[in-house]
Amino acid sequence: MPELPEVETVARGLRMVLPGRRIVDVRLGKTDFIDDPAALERELPGSRIAAVRRFGKFLLFELERPNGKEREFSLQVHLGMTGQMITCPPEARIAPHTHVFFGLDDGRELRYTDVRRFGRIRILANGTRESVLAEQGLDPLEASEDEFRRKISARRARIKALFLDQHVLRGIGNIYTDESLWRARIHPKRLGANLKAEEIHRLYRTVRRVLEEAIRLRGSSVSDYVDSNGEPGEFQLRHRVYMREGKKCYRCGIKIRRAIVAGRSSYFCPQCQPAPRGSTRVGASR
DNA sequence: CTTACGGCCTGGGTGC
DNA sequence: TGCACCCAGGCCGTAA
């Protein structure tokens, strides 16, 4: 499940090899996850990759048209759950579920593989790009603590829902939400507005530390995630709650629990992360 | 307007 | 060997 650290790792890997390269051809397999497949085939060949950026969970390939740079545009790629972007020689084995091949002018290929096809690919014209990106929330690594506090404390939604909402913070998903909340000792059902100043301070510091460490370890490989060289990350070895239902809390030894919060599996320690008042059902046993 | 929630997309893994 | 079910991120519709 590529979230900010995984997408950042992929972006950094691609940045080593793609800028300056020209796309010579585009070949497509299944296209139901591409906004306008014909536009890819029409617009990309001949264009030069000027830069590779990450914006939240998006990869942005900034492109220049062959005839002058007056009409720049971008290719936006969202990896969804199982998307992978890998560069390789054209004779490399084609992984199952590879649906897009970008031929490059150095003879190599950039490939998009996605088992579930929950990813999305589209071309962003320059005007559209700004408005699309403007809808996204704060980058947790760039935001100041004040900005972070304003985004969270004005809201009466659960902190879990706020963290998953890309319009609040961009780039965080289920894994890094749960890992951050456990480390900050905050229950996923706490409401943003009910967090004390000290808790928001702790959460701000924690989420940044978690994301930075995860980037350092090149992301979490839980199911399909690999970087642009096909290599897994290592942050899954540092997971403290994610997918650890029934196992002992690393801090207090109590069994980690799983509950659906904001529609997603949420792992937390019922002792280290006290539930807010009213969130536990009266009469519920165990 | 804000929030919560169910459904949908897809297919590998799991469990019966 | 089969197969129903679960689940993931984003998005959309609906209801309170």
PDB file of C-alpha atoms (C1' of nucleotides) in Angstrom:
ATOM      1  CA  MET A   1       0.000   0.000   0.000  1.00  0.00           C
ATOM      2  CA  PRO A   2       2.024   2.893  -1.186  1.00  0.00           C
ATOM      3  CA  GLU A   3       1.717   5.878   1.124  1.00  0.00           C
ATOM      4  CA  LEU A   4       3.965   8.907   1.442  1.00  0.00           C
ATOM      5  CA  PRO A   5       7.223   7.059   2.273  1.00  0.00           C
ATOM      6  CA  GLU A   6       6.736   4.473  -0.461  1.00  0.00           C
ATOM      7  CA  VAL A   7       5.805   7.041  -3.102  1.00  0.00           C
ATOM      8  CA  GLU A   8       8.723   9.212  -1.994  1.00  0.00           C
ATOM      9  CA  THR A   9      11.075   6.234  -2.349  1.00  0.00           C
ATOM     10  CA  VAL A  10       9.774   5.482  -5.834  1.00  0.00           C
ATOM     11  CA  ALA A  11      10.056   9.156  -6.810  1.00  0.00           C
ATOM     12  CA  ARG A  12      13.650   9.341  -5.592  1.00  0.00           C
ATOM     13  CA  GLY A  13      14.549   6.189  -7.487  1.00  0.00           C
ATOM     14  CA  LEU A  14      12.988   7.428 -10.702  1.00  0.00           C
ATOM     15  CA  ARG A  15      14.633  10.820 -10.226  1.00  0.00           C
ATOM     16  CA  MET A  16      18.005   9.102 -10.504  1.00  0.00           C
ATOM     17  CA  VAL A  17      17.318   7.932 -14.042  1.00  0.00           C
ATOM     18  CA  LEU A  18      14.399   9.726 -15.678  1.00  0.00           C
ATOM     19  CA  PRO A  19      15.033  13.489 -15.813  1.00  0.00           C
ATOM     20  CA  GLY A  20      16.368  14.414 -19.230  1.00  0.00           C
ATOM     21  CA  ARG A  21      15.028  11.249 -20.835  1.00  0.00           C
ATOM     22  CA  ARG A  22      12.602  11.441 -23.728  1.00  0.00           C
ATOM     23  CA  ILE A  23       9.609   9.138 -24.038  1.00  0.00           C
ATOM     24  CA  VAL A  24       9.725   7.501 -27.449  1.00  0.00           C
ATOM     25  CA  ASP A  25       6.617   5.350 -27.337  1.00  0.00           C
ATOM     26  CA  VAL A  26       3.741   4.262 -25.120  1.00  0.00           C
ATOM     27  CA  ARG A  27       2.180   0.801 -25.185  1.00  0.00           C
ATOM     28  CA  LEU A  28      -0.944  -0.011 -23.201  1.00  0.00           C
ATOM     29  CA  GLY A  29      -2.516  -3.170 -21.823  1.00  0.00           C
ATOM     30  CA  LYS A  30      -5.712  -2.804 -19.823  1.00  0.00           C
ATOM     31  CA  THR A  31      -6.695   0.833 -19.648  1.00  0.00           C
ATOM     32  CA  ASP A  32      -9.726   1.047 -17.360  1.00  0.00           C
ATOM     33  CA  PHE A  33      -7.649   2.864 -14.730  1.00  0.00           C
ATOM     34  CA  ILE A  34      -6.404   5.486 -17.192  1.00  0.00           C
ATOM     35  CA  ASP A  35      -8.501   8.633 -17.609  1.00  0.00           C
ATOM     36  CA  ASP A  36      -7.885   9.052 -21.317  1.00  0.00           C
ATOM     37  CA  PRO A  37      -5.709   6.269 -22.750  1.00  0.00           C
ATOM     38  CA  ALA A  38      -5.708   7.752 -26.238  1.00  0.00           C
ATOM     39  CA  ALA A  39      -4.308  10.983 -24.838  1.00  0.00           C
ATOM     40  CA  LEU A  40      -1.343   9.097 -23.377  1.00  0.00           C
ATOM     41  CA  GLU A  41      -0.568   7.514 -26.728  1.00  0.00           C
ATOM     42  CA  ARG A  42      -1.009  10.829 -28.493  1.00  0.00           C
ATOM     43  CA  GLU A  43       0.670  13.289 -26.122  1.00  0.00           C
ATOM     44  CA  LEU A  44       3.556  11.443 -24.505  1.00  0.00           C
ATOM     45  CA  PRO A  45       5.736  10.225 -27.367  1.00  0.00           C
ATOM     46  CA  GLY A  46       8.448  12.778 -28.058  1.00  0.00           C
ATOM     47  CA  SER A  47       8.032  14.560 -24.758  1.00  0.00           C
ATOM     48  CA  ARG A  48      10.964  15.054 -22.430  1.00  0.00           C
ATOM     49  CA  ILE A  49      10.815  14.227 -18.728  1.00  0.00           C
ATOM     50  CA  ALA A  50      11.947  17.418 -17.009  1.00  0.00           C
ATOM     51  CA  ALA A  51      11.322  16.367 -13.414  1.00  0.00           C
ATOM     52  CA  VAL A  52       9.817  13.696 -11.193  1.00  0.00           C
ATOM     53  CA  ARG A  53       7.967  14.923  -8.127  1.00  0.00           C
ATOM     54  CA  ARG A  54       5.903  13.489  -5.324  1.00  0.00           C
ATOM     55  CA  PHE A  55       2.791  15.333  -4.222  1.00  0.00           C
ATOM     56  CA  GLY A  56       0.989  13.503  -1.440  1.00  0.00           C
ATOM     57  CA  LYS A  57       0.523  10.011  -2.829  1.00  0.00           C
ATOM     58  CA  PHE A  58       0.839  11.240  -6.418  1.00  0.00           C
ATOM     59  CA  LEU A  59       3.835  10.820  -8.654  1.00  0.00           C
ATOM     60  CA  LEU A  60       4.091  13.753 -11.040  1.00  0.00           C
ATOM     61  CA  PHE A  61       6.156  13.527 -14.171  1.00  0.00           C
ATOM     62  CA  GLU A  62       6.697  17.031 -15.477  1.00  0.00           C
ATOM     63  CA  LEU A  63       6.906  16.865 -19.228  1.00  0.00           C
ATOM     64  CA  GLU A  64       8.011  19.167 -22.027  1.00  0.00           C
ATOM     65  CA  ARG A  65       6.678  18.835 -25.533  1.00  0.00           C
ATOM     66  CA  PRO A  66       9.157  18.150 -28.326  1.00  0.00           C
ATOM     67  CA  ASN A  67       8.671  21.535 -29.989  1.00  0.00           C
ATOM     68  CA  GLY A  68       9.617  24.076 -27.379  1.00  0.00           C
ATOM     69  CA  LYS A  69       8.669  24.200 -23.725  1.00  0.00           C
ATOM     70  CA  GLU A  70       5.794  26.642 -24.034  1.00  0.00           C
ATOM     71  CA  ARG A  71       3.209  23.945 -23.394  1.00  0.00           C
ATOM     72  CA  GLU A  72       4.381  21.936 -20.451  1.00  0.00           C
ATOM     73  CA  PHE A  73       2.137  19.358 -18.898  1.00  0.00           C
ATOM     74  CA  SER A  74       2.309  16.576 -16.338  1.00  0.00           C
ATOM     75  CA  LEU A  75       1.576  12.922 -16.063  1.00  0.00           C
ATOM     76  CA  GLN A  76      -0.055  12.103 -12.752  1.00  0.00           C
ATOM     77  CA  VAL A  77       0.271   8.575 -11.405  1.00  0.00           C
ATOM     78  CA  HIS A  78      -1.441   7.281  -8.268  1.00  0.00           C
ATOM     79  CA  LEU A  79      -0.221   3.818  -7.292  1.00  0.00           C
ATOM     80  CA  GLY A  80      -3.439   2.894  -5.510  1.00  0.00           C
ATOM     81  CA  MET A  81      -2.884  -0.244  -3.467  1.00  0.00           C
ATOM     82  CA  THR A  82      -0.688  -2.373  -5.666  1.00  0.00           C
ATOM     83  CA  GLY A  83       0.775  -0.053  -8.288  1.00  0.00           C
ATOM     84  CA  GLN A  84       4.476  -0.301  -9.125  1.00  0.00           C
ATOM     85  CA  MET A  85       6.669   1.820 -11.373  1.00  0.00           C
ATOM     86  CA  ILE A  86       9.896   0.186 -12.372  1.00  0.00           C
ATOM     87  CA  THR A  87      12.576   0.929 -14.938  1.00  0.00           C
ATOM     88  CA  CYS A  88      14.257  -1.965 -16.657  1.00  0.00           C
ATOM     89  CA  PRO A  89      15.791  -3.058 -19.951  1.00  0.00           C
ATOM     90  CA  PRO A  90      13.129  -3.865 -22.559  1.00  0.00           C
ATOM     91  CA  GLU A  91      14.115  -7.530 -22.603  1.00  0.00           C
ATOM     92  CA  ALA A  92      13.382  -7.878 -18.864  1.00  0.00           C
ATOM     93  CA  ARG A  93      10.677 -10.366 -17.951  1.00  0.00           C
ATOM     94  CA  ILE A  94       7.243  -8.792 -18.047  1.00  0.00           C
ATOM     95  CA  ALA A  95       5.620  -9.062 -14.644  1.00  0.00           C
ATOM     96  CA  PRO A  96       1.956 -10.133 -14.635  1.00  0.00           C
ATOM     97  CA  HIS A  97      -0.505  -7.223 -14.599  1.00  0.00           C
ATOM     98  CA  THR A  98       1.876  -4.842 -16.346  1.00  0.00           C
ATOM     99  CA  HIS A  99      -0.382  -2.464 -18.233  1.00  0.00           C
ATOM    100  CA  VAL A 100       1.728   0.474 -19.364  1.00  0.00           C
ATOM    101  CA  PHE A 101       5.121   0.492 -21.078  1.00  0.00           C
ATOM    102  CA  PHE A 102       6.924   3.779 -21.651  1.00  0.00           C
ATOM    103  CA  GLY A 103       9.805   3.352 -24.083  1.00  0.00           C
ATOM    104  CA  LEU A 104      12.699   5.735 -23.288  1.00  0.00           C
ATOM    105  CA  ASP A 105      15.324   7.256 -25.557  1.00  0.00           C
ATOM    106  CA  ASP A 106      18.170   5.505 -23.735  1.00  0.00           C
ATOM    107  CA  GLY A 107      16.719   2.157 -24.789  1.00  0.00           C
ATOM    108  CA  ARG A 108      15.273   1.369 -21.376  1.00  0.00           C
ATOM    109  CA  GLU A 109      11.642   1.105 -20.332  1.00  0.00           C
ATOM    110  CA  LEU A 110       9.487   2.527 -17.586  1.00  0.00           C
ATOM    111  CA  ARG A 111       6.688   0.099 -16.708  1.00  0.00           C
ATOM    112  CA  TYR A 112       3.502   0.413 -14.706  1.00  0.00           C
ATOM    113  CA  THR A 113       2.298  -2.768 -13.030  1.00  0.00           C
ATOM    114  CA  ASP A 114      -0.857  -2.937 -10.915  1.00  0.00           C
ATOM    115  CA  VAL A 115      -2.600  -6.149  -9.864  1.00  0.00           C
ATOM    116  CA  ARG A 116      -5.764  -4.503  -8.529  1.00  0.00           C
ATOM    117  CA  ARG A 117      -5.800  -1.559 -10.897  1.00  0.00           C
ATOM    118  CA  PHE A 118      -6.884   0.718  -8.059  1.00  0.00           C
ATOM    119  CA  GLY A 119      -4.213   3.103  -9.276  1.00  0.00           C
ATOM    120  CA  ARG A 120      -4.963   6.003 -11.592  1.00  0.00           C
ATOM    121  CA  ILE A 121      -3.055   7.594 -14.433  1.00  0.00           C
ATOM    122  CA  ARG A 122      -3.952  10.813 -16.141  1.00  0.00           C
ATOM    123  CA  ILE A 123      -2.490  13.743 -17.989  1.00  0.00           C
ATOM    124  CA  LEU A 124      -2.736  17.077 -16.253  1.00  0.00           C
ATOM    125  CA  ALA A 125      -2.663  20.178 -18.412  1.00  0.00           C
ATOM    126  CA  ASN A 126      -0.852  23.049 -16.772  1.00  0.00           C
ATOM    127  CA  GLY A 127      -3.960  24.968 -15.712  1.00  0.00           C
ATOM    128  CA  THR A 128      -5.683  21.892 -14.307  1.00  0.00           C
ATOM    129  CA  ARG A 129      -2.639  20.788 -12.369  1.00  0.00           C
ATOM    130  CA  GLU A 130      -2.659  23.742 -10.006  1.00  0.00           C
ATOM    131  CA  SER A 131      -6.331  23.319  -9.148  1.00  0.00           C
ATOM    132  CA  VAL A 132      -5.988  19.572  -8.656  1.00  0.00           C
ATOM    133  CA  LEU A 133      -3.014  19.987  -6.338  1.00  0.00           C
ATOM    134  CA  ALA A 134      -4.695  22.831  -4.475  1.00  0.00           C
ATOM    135  CA  GLU A 135      -7.419  20.434  -3.300  1.00  0.00           C
ATOM    136  CA  GLN A 136      -4.843  18.411  -1.416  1.00  0.00           C
ATOM    137  CA  GLY A 137      -4.114  18.970   2.253  1.00  0.00           C
ATOM    138  CA  LEU A 138      -0.838  19.780   3.996  1.00  0.00           C
ATOM    139  CA  ASP A 139       2.283  17.768   3.423  1.00  0.00           C
ATOM    140  CA  PRO A 140       2.996  16.546   6.961  1.00  0.00           C
ATOM    141  CA  LEU A 141       6.738  16.927   6.418  1.00  0.00           C
ATOM    142  CA  GLU A 142       6.435  20.496   5.188  1.00  0.00           C
ATOM    143  CA  ALA A 143       3.685  21.824   7.440  1.00  0.00           C
ATOM    144  CA  SER A 144       4.531  23.847  10.520  1.00  0.00           C
ATOM    145  CA  GLU A 145       3.158  22.751  13.858  1.00  0.00           C
ATOM    146  CA  ASP A 146       0.735  25.686  13.810  1.00  0.00           C
ATOM    147  CA  GLU A 147      -0.651  24.734  10.420  1.00  0.00           C
ATOM    148  CA  PHE A 148      -0.990  21.149  11.568  1.00  0.00           C
ATOM    149  CA  ARG A 149      -2.812  22.187  14.743  1.00  0.00           C
ATOM    150  CA  ARG A 150      -5.226  24.430  12.855  1.00  0.00           C
ATOM    151  CA  LYS A 151      -6.137  21.613  10.461  1.00  0.00           C
ATOM    152  CA  ILE A 152      -6.801  19.119  13.251  1.00  0.00           C
ATOM    153  CA  SER A 153      -8.264  21.075  16.123  1.00  0.00           C
ATOM    154  CA  ALA A 154     -10.976  22.724  14.032  1.00  0.00           C
ATOM    155  CA  ARG A 155     -12.538  19.365  13.276  1.00  0.00           C
ATOM    156  CA  ARG A 156     -14.893  17.128  15.207  1.00  0.00           C
ATOM    157  CA  ALA A 157     -14.150  14.064  13.098  1.00  0.00           C
ATOM    158  CA  ARG A 158     -12.103  11.197  14.460  1.00  0.00           C
ATOM    159  CA  ILE A 159      -8.367  11.653  14.226  1.00  0.00           C
ATOM    160  CA  LYS A 160      -8.143   8.449  12.215  1.00  0.00           C
ATOM    161  CA  ALA A 161     -10.544   9.844   9.607  1.00  0.00           C
ATOM    162  CA  LEU A 162      -8.669  13.155   9.527  1.00  0.00           C
ATOM    163  CA  PHE A 163      -5.341  11.423   8.959  1.00  0.00           C
ATOM    164  CA  LEU A 164      -6.768   9.328   6.124  1.00  0.00           C
ATOM    165  CA  ASP A 165      -8.397  12.365   4.489  1.00  0.00           C
ATOM    166  CA  GLN A 166      -6.052  13.558   1.744  1.00  0.00           C
ATOM    167  CA  HIS A 167      -7.708  16.987   1.899  1.00  0.00           C
ATOM    168  CA  VAL A 168      -6.463  17.406   5.478  1.00  0.00           C
ATOM    169  CA  LEU A 169      -2.985  15.897   5.234  1.00  0.00           C
ATOM    170  CA  ARG A 170      -1.677  14.529   1.967  1.00  0.00           C
ATOM    171  CA  GLY A 171       0.214  11.284   1.687  1.00  0.00           C
ATOM    172  CA  ILE A 172      -0.732   9.454   4.880  1.00  0.00           C
ATOM    173  CA  GLY A 173      -2.684   6.189   4.694  1.00  0.00           C
ATOM    174  CA  ASN A 174      -3.719   3.403   7.009  1.00  0.00           C
ATOM    175  CA  ILE A 175      -0.290   2.092   8.009  1.00  0.00           C
ATOM    176  CA  TYR A 176       1.317   5.398   8.944  1.00  0.00           C
ATOM    177  CA  THR A 177      -1.828   6.613  10.682  1.00  0.00           C
ATOM    178  CA  ASP A 178      -1.906   3.627  13.013  1.00  0.00           C
ATOM    179  CA  GLU A 179       1.835   3.632  13.571  1.00  0.00           C
ATOM    180  CA  SER A 180       1.817   7.361  14.389  1.00  0.00           C
ATOM    181  CA  LEU A 181      -1.193   7.154  16.707  1.00  0.00           C
ATOM    182  CA  TRP A 182       0.329   4.270  18.652  1.00  0.00           C
ATOM    183  CA  ARG A 183       3.612   6.105  19.072  1.00  0.00           C
ATOM    184  CA  ALA A 184       1.782   9.268  20.122  1.00  0.00           C
ATOM    185  CA  ARG A 185      -0.487   7.238  22.447  1.00  0.00           C
ATOM    186  CA  ILE A 186      -3.668   8.581  20.909  1.00  0.00           C
ATOM    187  CA  HIS A 187      -6.724   6.430  20.263  1.00  0.00           C
ATOM    188  CA  PRO A 188      -7.943   6.451  16.636  1.00  0.00           C
ATOM    189  CA  LYS A 189     -11.474   7.408  17.733  1.00  0.00           C
ATOM    190  CA  ARG A 190     -10.415  10.607  19.472  1.00  0.00           C
ATOM    191  CA  LEU A 191     -11.938  13.675  17.864  1.00  0.00           C
ATOM    192  CA  GLY A 192      -9.549  16.206  16.383  1.00  0.00           C
ATOM    193  CA  ALA A 193     -11.107  19.047  18.357  1.00  0.00           C
ATOM    194  CA  ASN A 194     -10.776  17.136  21.630  1.00  0.00           C
ATOM    195  CA  LEU A 195      -7.043  16.625  21.424  1.00  0.00           C
ATOM    196  CA  LYS A 196      -5.130  18.595  24.020  1.00  0.00           C
ATOM    197  CA  ALA A 197      -2.399  20.967  22.867  1.00  0.00           C
ATOM    198  CA  GLU A 198       0.188  18.591  24.265  1.00  0.00           C
ATOM    199  CA  GLU A 199      -1.311  15.684  22.320  1.00  0.00           C
ATOM    200  CA  ILE A 200      -1.340  17.589  19.052  1.00  0.00           C
ATOM    201  CA  HIS A 201       2.249  18.586  19.675  1.00  0.00           C
ATOM    202  CA  ARG A 202       3.165  14.957  20.299  1.00  0.00           C
ATOM    203  CA  LEU A 203       1.273  13.778  17.226  1.00  0.00           C
ATOM    204  CA  TYR A 204       2.899  16.362  14.996  1.00  0.00           C
ATOM    205  CA  ARG A 205       6.366  15.363  16.113  1.00  0.00           C
ATOM    206  CA  THR A 206       5.545  11.667  15.945  1.00  0.00           C
ATOM    207  CA  VAL A 207       4.055  11.531  12.485  1.00  0.00           C
ATOM    208  CA  ARG A 208       7.043  13.374  11.096  1.00  0.00           C
ATOM    209  CA  ARG A 209       9.468  11.078  12.853  1.00  0.00           C
ATOM    210  CA  VAL A 210       7.611   7.984  11.618  1.00  0.00           C
ATOM    211  CA  LEU A 211       7.466   9.203   8.032  1.00  0.00           C
ATOM    212  CA  GLU A 212      11.107  10.243   8.017  1.00  0.00           C
ATOM    213  CA  GLU A 213      12.237   6.912   9.423  1.00  0.00           C
ATOM    214  CA  ALA A 214      10.048   5.060   6.932  1.00  0.00           C
ATOM    215  CA  ILE A 215      11.584   7.023   4.070  1.00  0.00           C
ATOM    216  CA  ARG A 216      15.027   6.213   5.419  1.00  0.00           C
ATOM    217  CA  LEU A 217      14.099   2.518   5.382  1.00  0.00           C
ATOM    218  CA  ARG A 218      12.628   2.862   1.886  1.00  0.00           C
ATOM    219  CA  GLY A 219       9.020   2.255   2.847  1.00  0.00           C
ATOM    220  CA  SER A 220       6.958  -0.649   4.140  1.00  0.00           C
ATOM    221  CA  SER A 221       6.664  -3.791   2.037  1.00  0.00           C
ATOM    222  CA  VAL A 222       3.566  -5.530   3.354  1.00  0.00           C
ATOM    223  CA  SER A 223       2.089  -7.047   0.229  1.00  0.00           C
ATOM    224  CA  ASP A 224       3.135  -5.788  -3.176  1.00  0.00           C
ATOM    225  CA  TYR A 225       5.164  -2.674  -2.600  1.00  0.00           C
ATOM    226  CA  VAL A 226       8.588  -2.470  -4.227  1.00  0.00           C
ATOM    227  CA  ASP A 227      10.626   0.555  -5.241  1.00  0.00           C
ATOM    228  CA  SER A 228      11.580   1.622  -8.766  1.00  0.00           C
ATOM    229  CA  ASN A 229      14.286  -1.056  -8.855  1.00  0.00           C
ATOM    230  CA  GLY A 230      11.896  -3.775  -7.727  1.00  0.00           C
ATOM    231  CA  GLU A 231      13.398  -3.837  -4.216  1.00  0.00           C
ATOM    232  CA  PRO A 232      11.253  -4.089  -1.070  1.00  0.00           C
ATOM    233  CA  GLY A 233      11.494  -1.595   1.776  1.00  0.00           C
ATOM    234  CA  GLU A 234      12.236  -2.393   5.410  1.00  0.00           C
ATOM    235  CA  PHE A 235       9.963  -0.231   7.543  1.00  0.00           C
ATOM    236  CA  GLN A 236       7.549  -3.136   8.014  1.00  0.00           C
ATOM    237  CA  LEU A 237      10.162  -4.457  10.453  1.00  0.00           C
ATOM    238  CA  ARG A 238       9.525  -1.383  12.599  1.00  0.00           C
ATOM    239  CA  HIS A 239       5.745  -1.637  12.604  1.00  0.00           C
ATOM    240  CA  ARG A 240       4.461  -1.548  16.165  1.00  0.00           C
ATOM    241  CA  VAL A 241       0.713  -2.111  15.689  1.00  0.00           C
ATOM    242  CA  TYR A 242      -0.196  -2.475  12.030  1.00  0.00           C
ATOM    243  CA  MET A 243      -1.382  -6.067  11.359  1.00  0.00           C
ATOM    244  CA  ARG A 244      -0.473  -7.079  14.916  1.00  0.00           C
ATOM    245  CA  GLU A 245      -3.950  -7.901  16.239  1.00  0.00           C
ATOM    246  CA  GLY A 246      -3.742 -10.175  19.278  1.00  0.00           C
ATOM    247  CA  LYS A 247       0.015  -9.735  19.633  1.00  0.00           C
ATOM    248  CA  LYS A 248       1.607  -8.021  22.598  1.00  0.00           C
ATOM    249  CA  CYS A 249       1.995  -4.270  22.663  1.00  0.00           C
ATOM    250  CA  TYR A 250       5.686  -3.427  22.445  1.00  0.00           C
ATOM    251  CA  ARG A 251       5.199  -0.859  25.197  1.00  0.00           C
ATOM    252  CA  CYS A 252       2.892  -2.453  27.784  1.00  0.00           C
ATOM    253  CA  GLY A 253       2.391  -6.082  26.783  1.00  0.00           C
ATOM    254  CA  ILE A 254      -1.401  -5.871  26.445  1.00  0.00           C
ATOM    255  CA  LYS A 255      -2.871  -7.472  23.336  1.00  0.00           C
ATOM    256  CA  ILE A 256      -3.156  -5.202  20.319  1.00  0.00           C
ATOM    257  CA  ARG A 257      -6.720  -4.815  19.115  1.00  0.00           C
ATOM    258  CA  ARG A 258      -8.273  -4.211  15.743  1.00  0.00           C
ATOM    259  CA  ALA A 259     -11.415  -2.197  15.178  1.00  0.00           C
ATOM    260  CA  ILE A 260     -13.017  -0.577  12.173  1.00  0.00           C
ATOM    261  CA  VAL A 261     -12.599   3.165  12.504  1.00  0.00           C
ATOM    262  CA  ALA A 262     -13.427   5.509   9.644  1.00  0.00           C
ATOM    263  CA  GLY A 263     -14.226   2.434   7.598  1.00  0.00           C
ATOM    264  CA  ARG A 264     -10.710   1.036   7.864  1.00  0.00           C
ATOM    265  CA  SER A 265      -9.015  -1.635   9.936  1.00  0.00           C
ATOM    266  CA  SER A 266      -7.361   0.167  12.804  1.00  0.00           C
ATOM    267  CA  TYR A 267      -4.797  -1.384  15.098  1.00  0.00           C
ATOM    268  CA  PHE A 268      -4.170   0.094  18.502  1.00  0.00           C
ATOM    269  CA  CYS A 269      -3.216  -0.724  22.063  1.00  0.00           C
ATOM    270  CA  PRO A 270      -6.283  -0.376  24.317  1.00  0.00           C
ATOM    271  CA  GLN A 271      -4.043   0.457  27.273  1.00  0.00           C
ATOM    272  CA  CYS A 272      -1.523   2.871  25.766  1.00  0.00           C
ATOM    273  CA  GLN A 273      -4.158   4.580  23.624  1.00  0.00           C
ATOM    274  CA  PRO A 274      -7.117   5.245  25.937  1.00  0.00           C
ATOM    275  CA  ALA A 275     -10.486   5.297  24.204  1.00  0.00           C
ATOM    276  CA  PRO A 276     -12.431   8.553  24.382  1.00  0.00           C
ATOM    277  CA  ARG A 277     -15.481   8.642  26.630  1.00  0.00           C
ATOM    278  CA  GLY A 278     -18.564   7.199  25.032  1.00  0.00           C
ATOM    279  CA  SER A 279     -16.718   5.144  22.464  1.00  0.00           C
ATOM    280  CA  THR A 280     -16.888   1.854  24.356  1.00  0.00           C
ATOM    281  CA  ARG A 281     -20.175   0.010  24.307  1.00  0.00           C
ATOM    282  CA  VAL A 282     -21.710  -0.528  27.710  1.00  0.00           C
ATOM    283  CA  GLY A 283     -22.044  -4.209  28.435  1.00  0.00           C
ATOM    284  CA  ALA A 284     -19.568  -5.271  25.806  1.00  0.00           C
ATOM    285  CA  SER A 285     -17.401  -7.977  27.272  1.00  0.00           C
ATOM    286  CA  ARG A 286     -13.756  -8.657  26.520  1.00  0.00           C
TER     287      ARG A 286
ATOM    288  C1'  DC B   1     -21.715  22.547   5.990  1.00  0.00           C
ATOM    289  C1'  DT B   2     -19.861  18.590   8.610  1.00  0.00           C
ATOM    290  C1'  DT B   3     -19.609  13.872   9.652  1.00  0.00           C
ATOM    291  C1'  DA B   4     -20.543   8.823   9.254  1.00  0.00           C
ATOM    292  C1'  DC B   5     -21.282   5.075   6.617  1.00  0.00           C
ATOM    293  C1'  DG B   6     -22.242   1.777   2.882  1.00  0.00           C
ATOM    294  C1'  DG B   7     -21.178   0.460  -1.731  1.00  0.00           C
ATOM    295  C1'  DC B   8     -18.260   0.038  -5.686  1.00  0.00           C
ATOM    296  C1'  DC B   9     -14.044  -1.098  -8.282  1.00  0.00           C
ATOM    297  C1'  DT B  10     -10.402  -5.698  -8.518  1.00  0.00           C
ATOM    298  C1'  DG B  11      -8.291 -10.087  -7.556  1.00  0.00           C
ATOM    299  C1'  DG B  12      -4.926 -12.575  -4.274  1.00  0.00           C
ATOM    300  C1'  DG B  13      -5.128 -14.782  -0.010  1.00  0.00           C
ATOM    301  C1'  DT B  14      -7.666 -17.326   3.315  1.00  0.00           C
ATOM    302  C1'  DG B  15     -10.644 -20.561   5.209  1.00  0.00           C
ATOM    303  C1'  DC B  16     -14.169 -23.928   4.898  1.00  0.00           C
TER     304       DC B  16
ATOM    305  C1'  DT C   1     -10.098 -28.815  -6.424  1.00  0.00           C
ATOM    306  C1'  DG C   2     -13.585 -25.342  -5.577  1.00  0.00           C
ATOM    307  C1'  DC C   3     -15.568 -21.162  -4.041  1.00  0.00           C
ATOM    308  C1'  DA C   4     -17.544 -17.532  -1.010  1.00  0.00           C
ATOM    309  C1'  DC C   5     -15.701 -13.989   1.494  1.00  0.00           C
ATOM    310  C1'  DC C   6     -12.585 -10.343   3.029  1.00  0.00           C
ATOM    311  C1'  DC C   7     -10.076  -6.285   2.252  1.00  0.00           C
ATOM    312  C1'  DA C   8      -7.457  -2.351   0.470  1.00  0.00           C
ATOM    313  C1'  DG C   9      -7.722   3.738  -1.229  1.00  0.00           C
ATOM    314  C1'  DG C  10     -10.463   6.879  -3.225  1.00  0.00           C
ATOM    315  C1'  DC C  11     -14.714   8.413  -4.397  1.00  0.00           C
ATOM    316  C1'  DC C  12     -19.572   8.968  -4.533  1.00  0.00           C
ATOM    317  C1'  DG C  13     -24.293   8.938  -2.787  1.00  0.00           C
ATOM    318  C1'  DT C  14     -27.193   9.237   1.190  1.00  0.00           C
ATOM    319  C1'  DA C  15     -28.685  10.404   5.702  1.00  0.00           C
ATOM    320  C1'  DA C  16     -28.508  12.637  10.104  1.00  0.00           C
TER     321       DA C  16
END
